[in-house]
Short mmCIF file of C-alpha atoms and ligand atoms in Angstrom, two decimals:
data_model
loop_
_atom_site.label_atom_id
_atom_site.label_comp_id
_atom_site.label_asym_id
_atom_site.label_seq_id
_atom_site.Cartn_x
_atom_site.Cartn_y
_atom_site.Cartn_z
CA UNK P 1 -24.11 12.22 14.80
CA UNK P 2 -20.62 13.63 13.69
CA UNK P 3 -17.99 11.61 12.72
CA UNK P 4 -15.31 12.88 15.24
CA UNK P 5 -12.38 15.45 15.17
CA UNK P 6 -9.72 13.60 13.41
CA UNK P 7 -8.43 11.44 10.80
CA UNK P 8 -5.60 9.74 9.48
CA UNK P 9 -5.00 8.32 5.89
CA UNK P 10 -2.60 5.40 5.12
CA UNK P 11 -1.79 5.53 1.25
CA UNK P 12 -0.15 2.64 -1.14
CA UNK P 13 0.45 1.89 -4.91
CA UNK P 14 1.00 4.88 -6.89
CA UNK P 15 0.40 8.77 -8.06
CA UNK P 16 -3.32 8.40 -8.48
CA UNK P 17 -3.63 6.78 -4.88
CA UNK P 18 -1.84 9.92 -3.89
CA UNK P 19 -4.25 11.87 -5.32
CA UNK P 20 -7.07 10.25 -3.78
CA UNK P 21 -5.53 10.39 -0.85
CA UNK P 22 -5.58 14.36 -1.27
CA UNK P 23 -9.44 13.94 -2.17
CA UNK P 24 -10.22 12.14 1.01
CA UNK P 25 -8.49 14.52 3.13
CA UNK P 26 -10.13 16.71 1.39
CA UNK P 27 -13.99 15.55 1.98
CA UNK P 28 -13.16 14.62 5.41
CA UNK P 29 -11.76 18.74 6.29
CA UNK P 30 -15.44 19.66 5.10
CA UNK P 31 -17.16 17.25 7.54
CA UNK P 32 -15.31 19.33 10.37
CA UNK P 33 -12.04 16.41 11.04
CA UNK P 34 -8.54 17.31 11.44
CA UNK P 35 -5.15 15.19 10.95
CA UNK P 36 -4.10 12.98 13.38
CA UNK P 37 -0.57 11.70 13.43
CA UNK P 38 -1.26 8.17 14.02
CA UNK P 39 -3.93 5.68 13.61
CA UNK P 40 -4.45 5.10 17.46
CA UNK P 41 -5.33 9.10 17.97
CA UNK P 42 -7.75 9.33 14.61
CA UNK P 43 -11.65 8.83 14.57
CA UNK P 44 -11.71 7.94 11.46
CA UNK P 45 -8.83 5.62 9.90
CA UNK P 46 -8.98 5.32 5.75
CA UNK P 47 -6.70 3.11 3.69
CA UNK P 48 -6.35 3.83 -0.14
CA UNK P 49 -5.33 0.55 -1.30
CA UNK P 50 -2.75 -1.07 -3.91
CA UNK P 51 -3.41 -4.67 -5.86
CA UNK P 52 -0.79 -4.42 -8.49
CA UNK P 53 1.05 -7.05 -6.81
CA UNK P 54 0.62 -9.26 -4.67
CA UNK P 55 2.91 -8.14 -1.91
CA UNK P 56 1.08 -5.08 -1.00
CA UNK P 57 -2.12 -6.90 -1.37
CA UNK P 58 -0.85 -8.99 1.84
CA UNK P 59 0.71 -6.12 3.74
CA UNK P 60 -3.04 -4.58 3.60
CA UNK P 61 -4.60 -6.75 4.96
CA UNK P 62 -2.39 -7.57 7.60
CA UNK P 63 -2.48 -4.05 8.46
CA UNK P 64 -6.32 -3.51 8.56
CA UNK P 65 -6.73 -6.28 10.63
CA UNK P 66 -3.90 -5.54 13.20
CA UNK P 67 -5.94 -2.58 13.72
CA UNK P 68 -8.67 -4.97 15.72
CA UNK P 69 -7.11 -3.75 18.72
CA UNK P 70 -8.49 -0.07 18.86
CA UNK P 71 -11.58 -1.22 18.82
CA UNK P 72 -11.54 -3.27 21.68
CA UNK P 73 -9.60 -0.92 23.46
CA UNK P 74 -12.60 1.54 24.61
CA UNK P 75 -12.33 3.75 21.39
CA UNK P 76 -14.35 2.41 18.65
CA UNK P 77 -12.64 4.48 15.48
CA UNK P 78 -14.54 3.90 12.00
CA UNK P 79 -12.07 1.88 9.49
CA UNK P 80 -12.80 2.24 5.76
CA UNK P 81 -10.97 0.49 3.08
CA UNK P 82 -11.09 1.87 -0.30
CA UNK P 83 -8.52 2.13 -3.61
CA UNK P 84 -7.98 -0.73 -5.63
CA UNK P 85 -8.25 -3.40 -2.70
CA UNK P 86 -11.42 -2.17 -1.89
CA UNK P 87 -12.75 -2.20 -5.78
CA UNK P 88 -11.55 -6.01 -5.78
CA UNK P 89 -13.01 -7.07 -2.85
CA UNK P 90 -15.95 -5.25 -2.44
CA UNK P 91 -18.24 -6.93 0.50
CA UNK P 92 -16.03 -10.28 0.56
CA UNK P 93 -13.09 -7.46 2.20
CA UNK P 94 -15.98 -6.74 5.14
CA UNK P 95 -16.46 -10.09 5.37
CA UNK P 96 -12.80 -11.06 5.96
CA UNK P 97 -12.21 -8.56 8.14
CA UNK P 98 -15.57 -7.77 10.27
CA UNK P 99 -14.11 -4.73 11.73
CA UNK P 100 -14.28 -3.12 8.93
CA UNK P 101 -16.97 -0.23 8.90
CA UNK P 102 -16.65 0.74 4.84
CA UNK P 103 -15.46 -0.32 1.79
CA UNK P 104 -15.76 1.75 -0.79
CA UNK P 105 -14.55 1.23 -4.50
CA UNK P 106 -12.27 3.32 -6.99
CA UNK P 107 -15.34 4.85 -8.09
CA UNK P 108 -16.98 5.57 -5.23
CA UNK P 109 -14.87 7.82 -3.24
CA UNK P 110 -16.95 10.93 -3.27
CA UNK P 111 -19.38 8.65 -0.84
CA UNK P 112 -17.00 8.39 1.85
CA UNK P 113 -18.41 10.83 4.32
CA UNK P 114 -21.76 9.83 3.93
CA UNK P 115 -21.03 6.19 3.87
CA UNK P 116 -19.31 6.73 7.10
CA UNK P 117 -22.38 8.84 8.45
CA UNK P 118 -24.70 5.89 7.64
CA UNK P 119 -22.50 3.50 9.85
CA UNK P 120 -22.67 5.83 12.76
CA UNK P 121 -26.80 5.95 12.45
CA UNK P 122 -27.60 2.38 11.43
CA UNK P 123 -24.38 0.21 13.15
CA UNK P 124 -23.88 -1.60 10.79
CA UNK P 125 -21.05 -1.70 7.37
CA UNK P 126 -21.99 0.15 4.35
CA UNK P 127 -20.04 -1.22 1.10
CA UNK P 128 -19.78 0.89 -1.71
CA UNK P 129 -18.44 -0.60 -4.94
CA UNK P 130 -19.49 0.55 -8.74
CA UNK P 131 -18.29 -0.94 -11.53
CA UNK P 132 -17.57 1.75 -13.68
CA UNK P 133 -18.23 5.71 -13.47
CA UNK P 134 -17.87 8.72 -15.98
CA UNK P 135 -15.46 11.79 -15.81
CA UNK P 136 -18.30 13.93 -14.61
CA UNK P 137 -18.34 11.71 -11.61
CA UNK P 138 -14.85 11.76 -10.58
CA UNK P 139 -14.73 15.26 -11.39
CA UNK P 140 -17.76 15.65 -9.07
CA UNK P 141 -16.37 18.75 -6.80
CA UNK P 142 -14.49 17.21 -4.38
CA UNK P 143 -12.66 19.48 -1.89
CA UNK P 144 -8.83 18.59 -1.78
CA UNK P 145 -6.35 19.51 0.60
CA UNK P 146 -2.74 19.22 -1.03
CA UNK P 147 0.18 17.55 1.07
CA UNK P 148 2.26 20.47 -0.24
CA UNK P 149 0.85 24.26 -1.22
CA UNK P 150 3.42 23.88 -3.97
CA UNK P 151 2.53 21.17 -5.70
CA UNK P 152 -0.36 19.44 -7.09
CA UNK P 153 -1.46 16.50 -8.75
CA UNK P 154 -3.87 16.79 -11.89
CA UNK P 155 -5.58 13.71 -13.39
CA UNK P 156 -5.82 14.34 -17.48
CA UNK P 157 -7.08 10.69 -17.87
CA UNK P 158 -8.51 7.87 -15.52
CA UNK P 159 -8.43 3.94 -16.20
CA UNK P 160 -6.80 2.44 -18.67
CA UNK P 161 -7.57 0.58 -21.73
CA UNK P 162 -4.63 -1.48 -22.29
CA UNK P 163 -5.31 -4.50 -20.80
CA UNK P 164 -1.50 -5.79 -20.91
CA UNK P 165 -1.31 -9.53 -20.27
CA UNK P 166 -0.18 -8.92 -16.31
CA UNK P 167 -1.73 -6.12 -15.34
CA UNK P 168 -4.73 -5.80 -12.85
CA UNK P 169 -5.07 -1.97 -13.27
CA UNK P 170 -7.73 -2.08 -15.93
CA UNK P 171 -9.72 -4.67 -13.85
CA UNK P 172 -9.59 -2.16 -11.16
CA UNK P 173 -9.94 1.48 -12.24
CA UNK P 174 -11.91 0.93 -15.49
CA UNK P 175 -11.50 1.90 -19.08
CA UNK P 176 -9.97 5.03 -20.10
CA UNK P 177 -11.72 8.14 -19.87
CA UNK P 178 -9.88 11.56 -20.40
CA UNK P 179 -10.81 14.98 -19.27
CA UNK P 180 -12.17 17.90 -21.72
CA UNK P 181 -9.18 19.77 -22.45
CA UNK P 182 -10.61 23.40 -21.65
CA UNK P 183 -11.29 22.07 -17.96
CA UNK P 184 -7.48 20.60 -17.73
CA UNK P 185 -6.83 24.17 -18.39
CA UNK P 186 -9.24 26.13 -16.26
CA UNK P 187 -8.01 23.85 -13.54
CA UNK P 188 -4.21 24.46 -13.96
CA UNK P 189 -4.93 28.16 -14.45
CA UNK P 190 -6.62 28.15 -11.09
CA UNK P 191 -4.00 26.00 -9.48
CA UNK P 192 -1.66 28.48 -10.60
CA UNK P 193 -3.09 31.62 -8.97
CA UNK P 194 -3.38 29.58 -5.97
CA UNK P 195 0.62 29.89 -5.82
CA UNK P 196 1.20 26.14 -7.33
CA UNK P 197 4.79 25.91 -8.84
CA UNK P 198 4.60 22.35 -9.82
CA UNK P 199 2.10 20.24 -11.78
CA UNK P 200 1.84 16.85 -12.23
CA UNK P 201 -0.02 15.50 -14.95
CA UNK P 202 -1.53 11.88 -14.02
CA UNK P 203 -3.24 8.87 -16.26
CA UNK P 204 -2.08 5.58 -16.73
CA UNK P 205 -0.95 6.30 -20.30
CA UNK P 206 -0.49 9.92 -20.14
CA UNK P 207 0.05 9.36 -24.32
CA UNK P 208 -3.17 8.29 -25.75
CA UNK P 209 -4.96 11.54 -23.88
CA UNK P 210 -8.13 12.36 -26.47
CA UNK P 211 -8.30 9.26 -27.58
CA UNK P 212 -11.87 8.42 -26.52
CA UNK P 213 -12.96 12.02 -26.42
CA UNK P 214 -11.62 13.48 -29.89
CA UNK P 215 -10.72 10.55 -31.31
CA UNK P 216 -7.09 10.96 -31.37
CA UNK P 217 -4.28 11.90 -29.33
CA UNK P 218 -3.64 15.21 -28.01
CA UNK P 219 -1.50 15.07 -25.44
CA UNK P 220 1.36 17.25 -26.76
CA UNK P 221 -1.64 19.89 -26.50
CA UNK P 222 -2.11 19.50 -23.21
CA UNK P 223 1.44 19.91 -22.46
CA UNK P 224 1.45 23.01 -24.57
CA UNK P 225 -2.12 24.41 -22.87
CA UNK P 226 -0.85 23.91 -19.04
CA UNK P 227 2.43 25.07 -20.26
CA UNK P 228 0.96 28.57 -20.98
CA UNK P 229 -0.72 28.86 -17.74
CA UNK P 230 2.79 29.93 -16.50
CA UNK P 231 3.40 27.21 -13.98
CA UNK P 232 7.29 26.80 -12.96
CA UNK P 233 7.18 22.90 -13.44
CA UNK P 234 5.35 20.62 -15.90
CA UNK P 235 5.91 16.68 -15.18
CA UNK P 236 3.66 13.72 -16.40
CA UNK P 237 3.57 9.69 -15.31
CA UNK P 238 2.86 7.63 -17.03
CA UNK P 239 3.94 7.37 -20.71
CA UNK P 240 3.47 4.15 -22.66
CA UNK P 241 6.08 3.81 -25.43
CA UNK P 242 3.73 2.26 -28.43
CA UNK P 243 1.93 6.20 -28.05
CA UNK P 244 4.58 8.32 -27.32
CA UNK P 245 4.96 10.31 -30.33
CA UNK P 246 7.62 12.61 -32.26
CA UNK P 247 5.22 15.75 -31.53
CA UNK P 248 5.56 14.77 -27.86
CA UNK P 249 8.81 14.75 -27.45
CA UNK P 250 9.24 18.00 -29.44
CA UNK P 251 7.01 19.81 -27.30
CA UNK P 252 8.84 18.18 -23.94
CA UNK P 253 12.32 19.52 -25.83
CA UNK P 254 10.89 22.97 -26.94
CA UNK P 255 9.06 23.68 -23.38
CA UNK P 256 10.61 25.41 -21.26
CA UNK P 257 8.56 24.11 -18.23
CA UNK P 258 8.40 21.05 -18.94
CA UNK P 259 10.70 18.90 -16.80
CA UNK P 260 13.70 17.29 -18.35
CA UNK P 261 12.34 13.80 -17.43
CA UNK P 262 10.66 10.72 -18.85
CA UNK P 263 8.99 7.46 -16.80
CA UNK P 264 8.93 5.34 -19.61
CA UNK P 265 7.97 1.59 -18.46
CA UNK P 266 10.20 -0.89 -21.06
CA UNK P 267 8.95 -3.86 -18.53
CA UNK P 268 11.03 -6.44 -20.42
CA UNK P 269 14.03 -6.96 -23.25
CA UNK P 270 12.77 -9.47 -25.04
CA UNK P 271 10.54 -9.14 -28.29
CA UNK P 272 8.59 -12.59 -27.64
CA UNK P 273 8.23 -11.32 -23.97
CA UNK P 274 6.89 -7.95 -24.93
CA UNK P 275 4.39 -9.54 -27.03
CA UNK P 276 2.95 -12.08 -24.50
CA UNK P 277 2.50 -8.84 -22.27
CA UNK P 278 0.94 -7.18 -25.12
CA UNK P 279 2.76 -3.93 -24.84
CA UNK P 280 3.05 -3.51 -28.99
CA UNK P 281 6.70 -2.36 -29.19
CA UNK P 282 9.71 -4.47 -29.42
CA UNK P 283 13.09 -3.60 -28.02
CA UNK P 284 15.01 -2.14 -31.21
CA UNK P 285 11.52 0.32 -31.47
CA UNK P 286 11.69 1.26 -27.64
CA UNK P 287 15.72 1.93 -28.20
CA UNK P 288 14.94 4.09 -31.26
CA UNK P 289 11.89 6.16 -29.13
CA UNK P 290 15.00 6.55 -26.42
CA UNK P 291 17.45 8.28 -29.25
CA UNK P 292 15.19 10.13 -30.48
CA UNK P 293 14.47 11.86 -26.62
CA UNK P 294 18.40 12.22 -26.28
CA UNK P 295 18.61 13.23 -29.44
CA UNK P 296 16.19 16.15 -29.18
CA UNK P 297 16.69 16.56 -25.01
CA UNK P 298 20.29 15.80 -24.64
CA UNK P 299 20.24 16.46 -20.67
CA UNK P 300 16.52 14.02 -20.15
CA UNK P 301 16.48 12.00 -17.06
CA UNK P 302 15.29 8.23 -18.44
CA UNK P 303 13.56 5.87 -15.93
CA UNK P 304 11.88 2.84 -16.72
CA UNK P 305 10.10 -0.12 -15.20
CA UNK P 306 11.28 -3.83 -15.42
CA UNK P 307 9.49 -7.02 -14.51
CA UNK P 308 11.77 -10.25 -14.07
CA UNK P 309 10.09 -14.19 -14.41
CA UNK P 310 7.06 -13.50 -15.89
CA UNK P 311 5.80 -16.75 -17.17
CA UNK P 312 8.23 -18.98 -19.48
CA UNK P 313 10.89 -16.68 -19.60
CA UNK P 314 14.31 -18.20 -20.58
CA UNK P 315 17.62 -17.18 -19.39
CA UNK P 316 18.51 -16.30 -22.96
CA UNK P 317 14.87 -13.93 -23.04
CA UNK P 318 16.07 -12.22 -19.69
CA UNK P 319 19.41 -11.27 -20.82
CA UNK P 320 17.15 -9.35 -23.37
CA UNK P 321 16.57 -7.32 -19.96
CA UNK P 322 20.04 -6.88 -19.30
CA UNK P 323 21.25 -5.88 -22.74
CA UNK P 324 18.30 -3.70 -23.03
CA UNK P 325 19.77 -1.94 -19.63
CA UNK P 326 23.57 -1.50 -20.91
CA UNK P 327 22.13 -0.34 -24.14
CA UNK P 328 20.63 2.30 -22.77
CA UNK P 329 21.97 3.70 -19.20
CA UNK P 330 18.94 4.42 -17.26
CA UNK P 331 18.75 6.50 -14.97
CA UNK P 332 16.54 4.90 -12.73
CA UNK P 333 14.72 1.47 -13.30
CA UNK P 334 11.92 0.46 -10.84
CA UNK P 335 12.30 -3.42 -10.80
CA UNK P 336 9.48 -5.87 -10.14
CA UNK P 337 9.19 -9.93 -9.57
CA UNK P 338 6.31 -10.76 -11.47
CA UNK P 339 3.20 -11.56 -9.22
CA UNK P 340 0.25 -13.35 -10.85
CA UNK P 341 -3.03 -11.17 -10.50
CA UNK P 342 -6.64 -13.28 -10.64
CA UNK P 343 -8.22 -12.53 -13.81
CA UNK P 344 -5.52 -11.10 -15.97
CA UNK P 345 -4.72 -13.17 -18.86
CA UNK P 346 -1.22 -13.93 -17.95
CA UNK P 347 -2.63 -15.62 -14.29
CA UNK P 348 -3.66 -18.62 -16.38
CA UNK P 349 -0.64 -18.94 -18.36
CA UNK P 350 1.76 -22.10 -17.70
CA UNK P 351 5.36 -22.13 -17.07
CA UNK P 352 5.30 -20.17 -13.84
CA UNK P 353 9.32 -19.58 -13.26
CA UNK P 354 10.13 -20.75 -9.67
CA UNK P 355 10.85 -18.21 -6.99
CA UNK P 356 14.39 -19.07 -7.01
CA UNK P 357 15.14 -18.50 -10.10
CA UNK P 358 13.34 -15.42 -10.35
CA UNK P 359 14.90 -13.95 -7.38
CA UNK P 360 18.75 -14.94 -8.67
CA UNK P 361 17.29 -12.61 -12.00
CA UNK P 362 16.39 -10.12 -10.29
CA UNK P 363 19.06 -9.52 -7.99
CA UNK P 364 21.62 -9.72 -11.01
CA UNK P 365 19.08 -7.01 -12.83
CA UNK P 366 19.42 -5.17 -9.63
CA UNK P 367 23.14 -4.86 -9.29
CA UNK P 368 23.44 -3.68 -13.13
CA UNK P 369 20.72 -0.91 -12.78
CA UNK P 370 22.35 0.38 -9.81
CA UNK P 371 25.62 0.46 -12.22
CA UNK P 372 23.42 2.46 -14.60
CA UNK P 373 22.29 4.50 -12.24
CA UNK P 374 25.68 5.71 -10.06
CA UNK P 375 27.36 6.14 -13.46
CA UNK P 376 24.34 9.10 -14.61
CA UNK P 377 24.40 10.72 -11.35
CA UNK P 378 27.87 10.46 -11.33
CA UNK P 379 28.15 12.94 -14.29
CA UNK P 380 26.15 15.51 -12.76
CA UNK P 381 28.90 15.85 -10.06
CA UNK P 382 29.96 19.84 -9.73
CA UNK P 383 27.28 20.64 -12.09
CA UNK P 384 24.81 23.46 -10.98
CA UNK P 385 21.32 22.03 -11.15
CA UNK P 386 18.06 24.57 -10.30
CA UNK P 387 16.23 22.57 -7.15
CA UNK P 388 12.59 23.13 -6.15
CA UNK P 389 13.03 22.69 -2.46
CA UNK P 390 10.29 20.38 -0.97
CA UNK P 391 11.07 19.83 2.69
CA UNK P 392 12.70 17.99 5.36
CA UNK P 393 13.62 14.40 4.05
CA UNK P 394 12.13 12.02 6.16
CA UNK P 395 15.37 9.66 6.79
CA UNK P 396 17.49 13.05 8.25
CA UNK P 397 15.45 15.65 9.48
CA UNK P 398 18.52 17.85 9.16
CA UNK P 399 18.38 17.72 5.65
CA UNK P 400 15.88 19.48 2.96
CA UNK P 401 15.24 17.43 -0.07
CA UNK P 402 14.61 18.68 -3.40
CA UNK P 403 14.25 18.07 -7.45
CA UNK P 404 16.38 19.01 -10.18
CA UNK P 405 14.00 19.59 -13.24
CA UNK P 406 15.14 16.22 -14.28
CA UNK P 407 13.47 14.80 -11.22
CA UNK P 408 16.47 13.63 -9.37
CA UNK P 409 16.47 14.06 -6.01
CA UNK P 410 18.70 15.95 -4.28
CA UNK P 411 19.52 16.33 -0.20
CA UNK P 412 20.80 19.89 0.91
CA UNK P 413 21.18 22.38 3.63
CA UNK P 414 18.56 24.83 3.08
CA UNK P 415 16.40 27.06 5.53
CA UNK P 416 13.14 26.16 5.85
CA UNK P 417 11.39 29.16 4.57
CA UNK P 418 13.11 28.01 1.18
CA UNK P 419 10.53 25.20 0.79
CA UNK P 420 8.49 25.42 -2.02
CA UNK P 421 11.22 27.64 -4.51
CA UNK P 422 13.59 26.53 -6.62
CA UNK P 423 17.24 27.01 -6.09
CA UNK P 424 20.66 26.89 -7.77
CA UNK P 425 22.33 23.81 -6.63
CA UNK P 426 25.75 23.06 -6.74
CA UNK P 427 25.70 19.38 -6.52
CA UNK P 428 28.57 17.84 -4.73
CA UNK P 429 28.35 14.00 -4.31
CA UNK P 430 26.35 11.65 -6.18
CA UNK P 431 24.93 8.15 -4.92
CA UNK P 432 22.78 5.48 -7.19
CA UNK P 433 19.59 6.49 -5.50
CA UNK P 434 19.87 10.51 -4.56
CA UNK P 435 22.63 13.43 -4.82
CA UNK P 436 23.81 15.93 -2.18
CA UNK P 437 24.15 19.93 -2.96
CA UNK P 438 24.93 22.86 -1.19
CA UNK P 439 22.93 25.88 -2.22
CA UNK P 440 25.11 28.29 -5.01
N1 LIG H 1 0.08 2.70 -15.88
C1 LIG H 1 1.38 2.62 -15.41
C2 LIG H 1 1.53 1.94 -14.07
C3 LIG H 1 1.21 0.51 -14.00
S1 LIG H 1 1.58 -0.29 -12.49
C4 LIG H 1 2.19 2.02 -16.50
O1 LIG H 1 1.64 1.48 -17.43
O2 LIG H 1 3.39 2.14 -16.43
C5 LIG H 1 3.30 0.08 -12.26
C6 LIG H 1 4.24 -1.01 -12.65
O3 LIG H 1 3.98 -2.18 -11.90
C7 LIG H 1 4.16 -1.45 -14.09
O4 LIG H 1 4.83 -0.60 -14.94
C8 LIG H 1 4.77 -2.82 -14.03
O5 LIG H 1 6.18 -2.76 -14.21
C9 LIG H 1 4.49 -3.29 -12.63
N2 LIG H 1 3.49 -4.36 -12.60
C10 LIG H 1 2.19 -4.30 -12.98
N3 LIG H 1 1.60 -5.49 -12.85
C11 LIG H 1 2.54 -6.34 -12.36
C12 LIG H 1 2.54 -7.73 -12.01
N4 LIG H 1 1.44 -8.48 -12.14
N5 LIG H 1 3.69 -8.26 -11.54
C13 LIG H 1 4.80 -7.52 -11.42
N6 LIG H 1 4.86 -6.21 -11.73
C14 LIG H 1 3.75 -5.61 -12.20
FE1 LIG H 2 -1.31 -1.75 -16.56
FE2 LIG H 2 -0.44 -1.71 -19.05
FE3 LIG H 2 -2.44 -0.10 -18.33
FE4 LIG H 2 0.02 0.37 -17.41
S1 LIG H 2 -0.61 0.46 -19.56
S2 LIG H 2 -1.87 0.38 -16.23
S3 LIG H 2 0.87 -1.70 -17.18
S4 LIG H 2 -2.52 -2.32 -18.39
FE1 LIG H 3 -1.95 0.03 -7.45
FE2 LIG H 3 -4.33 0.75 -8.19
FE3 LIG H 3 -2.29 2.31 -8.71
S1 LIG H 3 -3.54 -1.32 -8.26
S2 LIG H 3 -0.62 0.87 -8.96
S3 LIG H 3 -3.04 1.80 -6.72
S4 LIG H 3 -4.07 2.01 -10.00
#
């Protein structure tokens, strides 16, 4: 039996979702399907799913069940749950929702289609759920079909090994595994001749690349080795600041494709706080690892993430935060509540800080990061910036949107057959989230 003509993918959480996401569309292209534009015209319906907090986690399953109503509404699509909701749960995810068909796990997604061809020929939910897998199973060819012929996504590590004290991500995509260096390269090299422009380099510490496979790290190598493929754009998420090191951020300076920008999580201020999250830095070595990027990359776009009330934090501990935000002038800061996550070590801590009081922090965090952040666009007012075009922006179709090669983001007036090039940009007004140019 086949499994239709059509499918659509709902994606959360972050880059390596995304890429997944790519994977799936990917797998489900070979078995004949096409994209539908909604979940109420697809025959199959797959959700790549977030638990990093607990927010999403709810909005998930809200969602999966609210889609109960196609299938009592003559169509009977196939549902399948995977991501890091789906490694979680496992079978106790089919069991909450019943009309679930699948659940597969973070290591399991080359399964899909024939997980989903089992339900159509024995009625009746397959779960799929591993505990842990090896590269040579996520590199397992897996067809993928890229959301944009420019741009692609390529994994140099998976899982992570860090295990700070919040953090559910290990739990959920498994220790750290990176990929040989000659097959980063023979991929980006083929990427390339397939017309790619931009690559993204993905791991959940991008830094400690080689670690388990030469035993040390080699990521400035990898920077250098895509580099030389002759790809237009180089970026990389995530770095984690206790392995960035000086040879990285040489190579980033003396690269000439290698974006002018740097995700590089601080998550708190406060030395005592860093150290219950076991990040291994403190704030005076994070603010030295930030001069010594300006120093050597004077134009470098800095973003950074920030969690507010994790447990027993004082108001003296989270105006560590806010000093750690003047001191610095980011240029973006992602800002979090934190959410207790089941089986990390900081679940079972005490001192939970009440929502109120969490909320009053974080909206005071809020209104000085959007300071920091007006104030650095602000300066790149009449500049002329070089855009890569990516398409219509999804608030005002009129408008392309694009990315300096420090990653801001840019709306313009451009014609369509510009998407996918890169531009000179004269950029004309600046706001704390985005700037507007006109083409030069
Ligand atoms: N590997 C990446 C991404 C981790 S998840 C990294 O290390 O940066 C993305 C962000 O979510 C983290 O940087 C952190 O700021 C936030 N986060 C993770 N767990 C959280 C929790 N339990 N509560 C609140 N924020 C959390
Ligand atoms: Fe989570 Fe820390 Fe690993 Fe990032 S480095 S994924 S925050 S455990
Ligand atoms: Fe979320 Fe999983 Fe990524 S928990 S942040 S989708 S690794």
């Amino acid at each position: 039996m086949g499994l239709g003509s059509s499918y659509f993918i709902r994606t959360f959480g972050c880059q390596m979702n995304k890429y997944d996401s790519e994977r799936v569309a990917g797998l489900l292209q070979a078995e004949g399907l096409s994209p539908a534009s909604s979940p109420d015209e697809a025959d199959v319906i797959v959700f790549l799913t977030c638990c990093v907090r607990e927010g999403a986690d709810e909005r998930l399953y809200g969602q999966v069940a609210s889609l109960k109503r196609l299938k009592t509404a003559g169509r009977s699509p196939l549902i399948a749950v995977g991501g890091c909701i789906g490694q979680r749960d496992g079978e106790a995810l089919q069991k909450r929702i019943p009309h679930v068909d699948v659940v597969f796990g973070t290591h399991d997604l080359h399964e899909l289609p024939r997980l989903l061809q089992r339900v159509t020929e024995e009625s009746r939910p397959q779960i799929a759920r591993r505990d842990s897998s090896s590269m040579a199973d996520f590199t397992r060819v897996v067809p993928e079909r890229r959301e944009h012929a420019f741009h692609a996504w390529l994994p140099i590590s998976v899982g992570c090994d860090n295990f700070c004290s919040y953090c559910i991500v290990p739990f959920v995509r498994g220790r750290e595994i990176s990929r040989p260096l000659a097959e980063i390269d023979d991929i980006a090299r083929a990427l390339v001749a397939d017309g790619v422009r931009e690559i993204t380099l993905l791991g959940q510490n991008v830094n400690s690349y080689g670690r388990d496979l030469y035993g040390e790290q080699r990521f400035a190598e990898v920077l250098e080795a895509v580099a030389a493929t002759g790809v237009s754009r180089l970026g990389f998420a995530t770095s984690h600041p206790k392995d960035l090191t000086s040879a990285t951020i040489t190579t980033m300076a003396q690269t000439p494709a290698v974006l002018r920008y740097l995700h590089l999580p601080a998550q708190h201020g406060n030395d005592e706080i860093l150290q219950a999250m076991r990040r291994g830095y403190t704030q005076a070595q994070y603010r030295a690892l930030a001069a010594e990027l300006r120093a050597q990359i004077p134009d470098v776009t800095l973003s950074t993430d920030l969690i507010v009330g994790f447990p027993g934090e004082t108001e003296a501990q989270f105006e560590d935060t806010l000093e750690l935000v003047r001191a610095i002038g980011f240029d973006q800061v992602f800002t979090f509540i934190y959410s207790p996550r089941a089986g990390t070590r900081a679940a079972s801590l005490a001192d939970r800080i009440p929502r109120d009081v969490a909320l009053e922090r974080f909206e005071r965090l809020t209104e000085l990061v959007q300071h920091s952040a007006a104030g650095r666009n602000a300066a790149l007012l009449d500049s002329t910036q070089s855009v890569l075009i990516e398409g219509p922006s999804k608030r005002e179709p009129a408008l392309m949107t694009g990315r300096t090669r420090g990653y801001k983001l840019v709306h313009l007036k451009a014609p369509a057959d510009l998407i996918g090039q890169e531009r000179a940009v004269r950029i004309t007004a600046a706001h704390p989230f985005y700037l507007e140019g006109t083409l030069a």
